[in-house]
Amino acid sequence: MSKCEQCIVREFSSLKALNKDELVKLAECKTSRLVKKGEIIFEEGENVNGIFCVKDGVCKLTKLSPNGKDHIVKLVTKGELLGQRSMISDEPVNLSAVALDDMQVCFIPKSEIMGFFDKNNQFSMNVMRTICGDLKESDDHVVNMAQKTVKERLAETLLYLQDTFGKNEDDSLKIHLTRDELASMIGTATESCIRLLSDFNKLGLIELKGKKITLKNIPQLKKMI
């Protein structure tokens, strides 16, 4: 079992406020698991009763729309926590979490986490700030969907994917999303997304090689948004 006090990813989340004794306690109660690409960590409507700390890998948070399609709300990477909001509100999770690549996650029971709330004010504040940050992101996303064209949203999303997750050695986007997932992120039909990617390719903004996407003209993509 890895020791929480020696785990570098805790520095990227609310857990950084915990002292050494609290981290030792955390290590004793947590359970670690490997999650394979495509595997579900939790499903919308489930009672999770704790939080997941992402030690490695990336997952997508999705919401099921009335027409039965999954809409990607957010991508979550190492150092982030899953399930904070439902833990505080004492409700089932309102999103599903699915691994986009092989992941390592640690599950911390709610009973232990809530104990830190009572004793560590900085930890409580960190969790609240994270939830407030998520709400702000959600507000910005709603405005983006309403006011930006699909073309602008695609340019913005491609830049976000490169800035957040980086590039492979051949300069292609490190994170691999299917055309369906990319369409879900920008709020359009898969066919429209494929057509737009083809247009971007012809304009020299990006390069498409099979399923790989490489950003070729970043200044022009930024200009579009």
Short mmCIF file of C-alpha atoms in Angstrom, two decimals, residues 41-206:
data_model
loop_
_atom_site.label_atom_id
_atom_site.label_comp_id
_atom_site.label_asym_id
_atom_site.label_seq_id
_atom_site.Cartn_x
_atom_site.Cartn_y
_atom_site.Cartn_z
CA ILE A 41 -15.69 4.18 -12.01
CA PHE A 42 -19.21 5.16 -10.97
CA GLU A 43 -22.53 5.75 -12.69
CA GLU A 44 -24.99 8.65 -12.52
CA GLY A 45 -27.50 8.05 -9.70
CA GLU A 46 -25.13 5.80 -7.71
CA ASN A 47 -24.45 6.33 -3.99
CA VAL A 48 -20.66 6.51 -3.93
CA ASN A 49 -20.19 7.17 -0.17
CA GLY A 50 -16.70 8.58 -0.51
CA ILE A 51 -14.31 10.23 -2.91
CA PHE A 52 -11.87 8.97 -5.52
CA CYS A 53 -8.39 10.44 -5.82
CA VAL A 54 -7.01 10.08 -9.35
CA LYS A 55 -3.40 8.93 -9.02
CA ASP A 56 -2.81 8.43 -12.76
CA GLY A 57 -4.76 8.51 -16.02
CA VAL A 58 -7.73 10.48 -17.37
CA CYS A 59 -11.47 9.95 -17.09
CA LYS A 60 -14.49 11.66 -18.58
CA LEU A 61 -17.44 12.87 -16.52
CA THR A 62 -20.64 12.42 -18.49
CA LYS A 63 -24.31 13.33 -18.11
CA LEU A 64 -27.08 11.35 -19.79
CA SER A 65 -29.30 13.67 -21.84
CA PRO A 66 -33.05 13.09 -22.34
CA ASN A 67 -32.40 11.65 -25.83
CA GLY A 68 -30.21 8.94 -24.30
CA LYS A 69 -26.83 10.36 -25.42
CA ASP A 70 -23.92 10.87 -23.06
CA HIS A 71 -22.69 14.46 -22.90
CA ILE A 72 -19.11 15.01 -21.69
CA VAL A 73 -19.18 17.62 -18.93
CA LYS A 74 -15.52 17.53 -17.94
CA LEU A 75 -12.25 15.63 -18.28
CA VAL A 76 -10.48 14.76 -15.03
CA THR A 77 -6.79 13.95 -14.72
CA LYS A 78 -4.30 12.92 -12.02
CA GLY A 79 -4.35 14.85 -8.77
CA GLU A 80 -8.06 15.62 -8.98
CA LEU A 81 -10.81 14.26 -6.74
CA LEU A 82 -14.09 12.73 -7.85
CA GLY A 83 -17.30 12.80 -5.84
CA GLN A 84 -16.68 15.81 -3.58
CA ARG A 85 -19.96 17.55 -4.37
CA SER A 86 -22.20 14.51 -3.82
CA MET A 87 -20.35 13.77 -0.58
CA ILE A 88 -21.11 17.28 0.75
CA SER A 89 -24.70 17.38 -0.53
CA ASP A 90 -25.30 13.81 0.69
CA GLU A 91 -26.88 12.87 -2.63
CA PRO A 92 -26.19 10.27 -5.33
CA VAL A 93 -23.64 11.36 -7.95
CA ASN A 94 -25.25 13.25 -10.84
CA LEU A 95 -22.52 12.33 -13.35
CA SER A 96 -20.87 9.12 -14.55
CA ALA A 97 -17.08 8.69 -14.56
CA VAL A 98 -15.51 6.52 -17.27
CA ALA A 99 -11.79 5.87 -17.80
CA LEU A 100 -10.38 7.27 -21.08
CA ASP A 101 -7.14 5.35 -20.55
CA ASP A 102 -5.77 2.97 -17.91
CA MET A 103 -6.02 4.65 -14.52
CA GLN A 104 -4.93 4.30 -10.90
CA VAL A 105 -7.45 5.59 -8.37
CA CYS A 106 -7.70 5.53 -4.58
CA PHE A 107 -11.08 5.40 -2.85
CA ILE A 108 -11.46 7.17 0.51
CA PRO A 109 -14.63 6.42 2.53
CA LYS A 110 -16.95 9.31 3.35
CA SER A 111 -16.81 8.55 7.11
CA GLU A 112 -13.08 9.29 7.16
CA ILE A 113 -13.20 12.39 4.94
CA MET A 114 -16.03 14.00 6.94
CA GLY A 115 -13.90 13.58 10.08
CA PHE A 116 -11.24 15.82 8.50
CA PHE A 117 -13.95 18.43 7.83
CA ASP A 118 -14.61 18.82 11.54
CA LYS A 119 -10.94 19.14 12.50
CA ASN A 120 -9.19 20.83 9.56
CA ASN A 121 -10.58 24.20 8.44
CA GLN A 122 -8.11 24.59 5.57
CA PHE A 123 -9.17 21.24 4.12
CA SER A 124 -12.85 22.28 4.32
CA MET A 125 -12.05 25.57 2.55
CA ASN A 126 -10.09 23.76 -0.17
CA VAL A 127 -13.02 21.45 -0.90
CA MET A 128 -15.44 24.39 -1.05
CA ARG A 129 -13.12 26.33 -3.39
CA THR A 130 -12.92 23.32 -5.70
CA ILE A 131 -16.71 22.97 -5.81
CA CYS A 132 -17.06 26.73 -6.46
CA GLY A 133 -14.48 26.43 -9.25
CA ASP A 134 -16.50 23.61 -10.82
CA LEU A 135 -19.63 25.77 -10.67
CA LYS A 136 -17.82 28.67 -12.36
CA GLU A 137 -16.60 26.32 -15.10
CA SER A 138 -20.14 25.07 -15.55
CA ASP A 139 -21.47 28.65 -15.88
CA ASP A 140 -18.76 29.50 -18.44
CA HIS A 141 -19.58 26.32 -20.38
CA VAL A 142 -23.30 27.24 -20.57
CA VAL A 143 -22.42 30.71 -21.93
CA ASN A 144 -19.96 29.18 -24.43
CA MET A 145 -22.56 26.76 -25.73
CA ALA A 146 -25.09 29.58 -26.15
CA GLN A 147 -22.88 32.28 -27.65
CA LYS A 148 -20.09 30.56 -29.60
CA THR A 149 -20.45 28.79 -32.92
CA VAL A 150 -19.61 25.08 -33.20
CA LYS A 151 -16.49 26.06 -35.17
CA GLU A 152 -15.32 28.33 -32.34
CA ARG A 153 -16.07 25.66 -29.74
CA LEU A 154 -14.06 23.07 -31.67
CA ALA A 155 -11.04 25.41 -31.94
CA GLU A 156 -11.28 26.18 -28.21
CA THR A 157 -11.59 22.49 -27.27
CA LEU A 158 -8.61 21.42 -29.40
CA LEU A 159 -6.45 24.11 -27.76
CA TYR A 160 -7.71 23.06 -24.31
CA LEU A 161 -6.82 19.41 -25.00
CA GLN A 162 -3.27 20.33 -26.00
CA ASP A 163 -2.74 22.84 -23.15
CA THR A 164 -4.11 20.47 -20.51
CA PHE A 165 -2.89 17.05 -21.62
CA GLY A 166 0.09 17.85 -23.86
CA LYS A 167 1.46 16.32 -27.05
CA ASN A 168 3.01 13.03 -28.15
CA GLU A 169 6.55 12.93 -29.60
CA ASP A 170 5.05 13.29 -33.10
CA ASP A 171 3.24 16.49 -31.91
CA SER A 172 -0.22 14.89 -32.07
CA LEU A 173 -2.63 15.41 -29.16
CA LYS A 174 -1.66 13.12 -26.28
CA ILE A 175 -5.22 12.50 -25.16
CA HIS A 176 -7.13 10.31 -27.58
CA LEU A 177 -10.83 11.08 -27.93
CA THR A 178 -13.12 9.39 -30.42
CA ARG A 179 -14.94 11.65 -32.89
CA ASP A 180 -18.09 10.86 -30.91
CA GLU A 181 -16.48 12.05 -27.64
CA LEU A 182 -15.11 15.21 -29.28
CA ALA A 183 -18.58 15.97 -30.71
CA SER A 184 -20.05 15.45 -27.25
CA MET A 185 -17.61 17.95 -25.75
CA ILE A 186 -18.47 20.69 -28.24
CA GLY A 187 -22.21 19.96 -28.25
CA THR A 188 -22.82 18.88 -31.83
CA ALA A 189 -23.62 15.79 -33.90
CA THR A 190 -20.73 13.44 -34.67
CA GLU A 191 -21.20 14.00 -38.45
CA SER A 192 -20.87 17.79 -37.96
CA CYS A 193 -17.71 17.32 -35.88
CA ILE A 194 -16.13 15.07 -38.54
CA ARG A 195 -17.01 17.61 -41.25
CA LEU A 196 -15.52 20.50 -39.23
CA LEU A 197 -12.32 18.56 -38.53
CA SER A 198 -12.02 17.94 -42.27
CA ASP A 199 -12.51 21.69 -42.93
CA PHE A 200 -9.83 22.56 -40.34
CA ASN A 201 -7.52 20.03 -41.99
CA LYS A 202 -8.03 21.57 -45.46
CA LEU A 203 -7.36 25.05 -44.04
CA GLY A 204 -4.06 23.84 -42.54
CA LEU A 205 -5.20 24.51 -38.96
CA ILE A 206 -4.79 20.87 -37.99
#
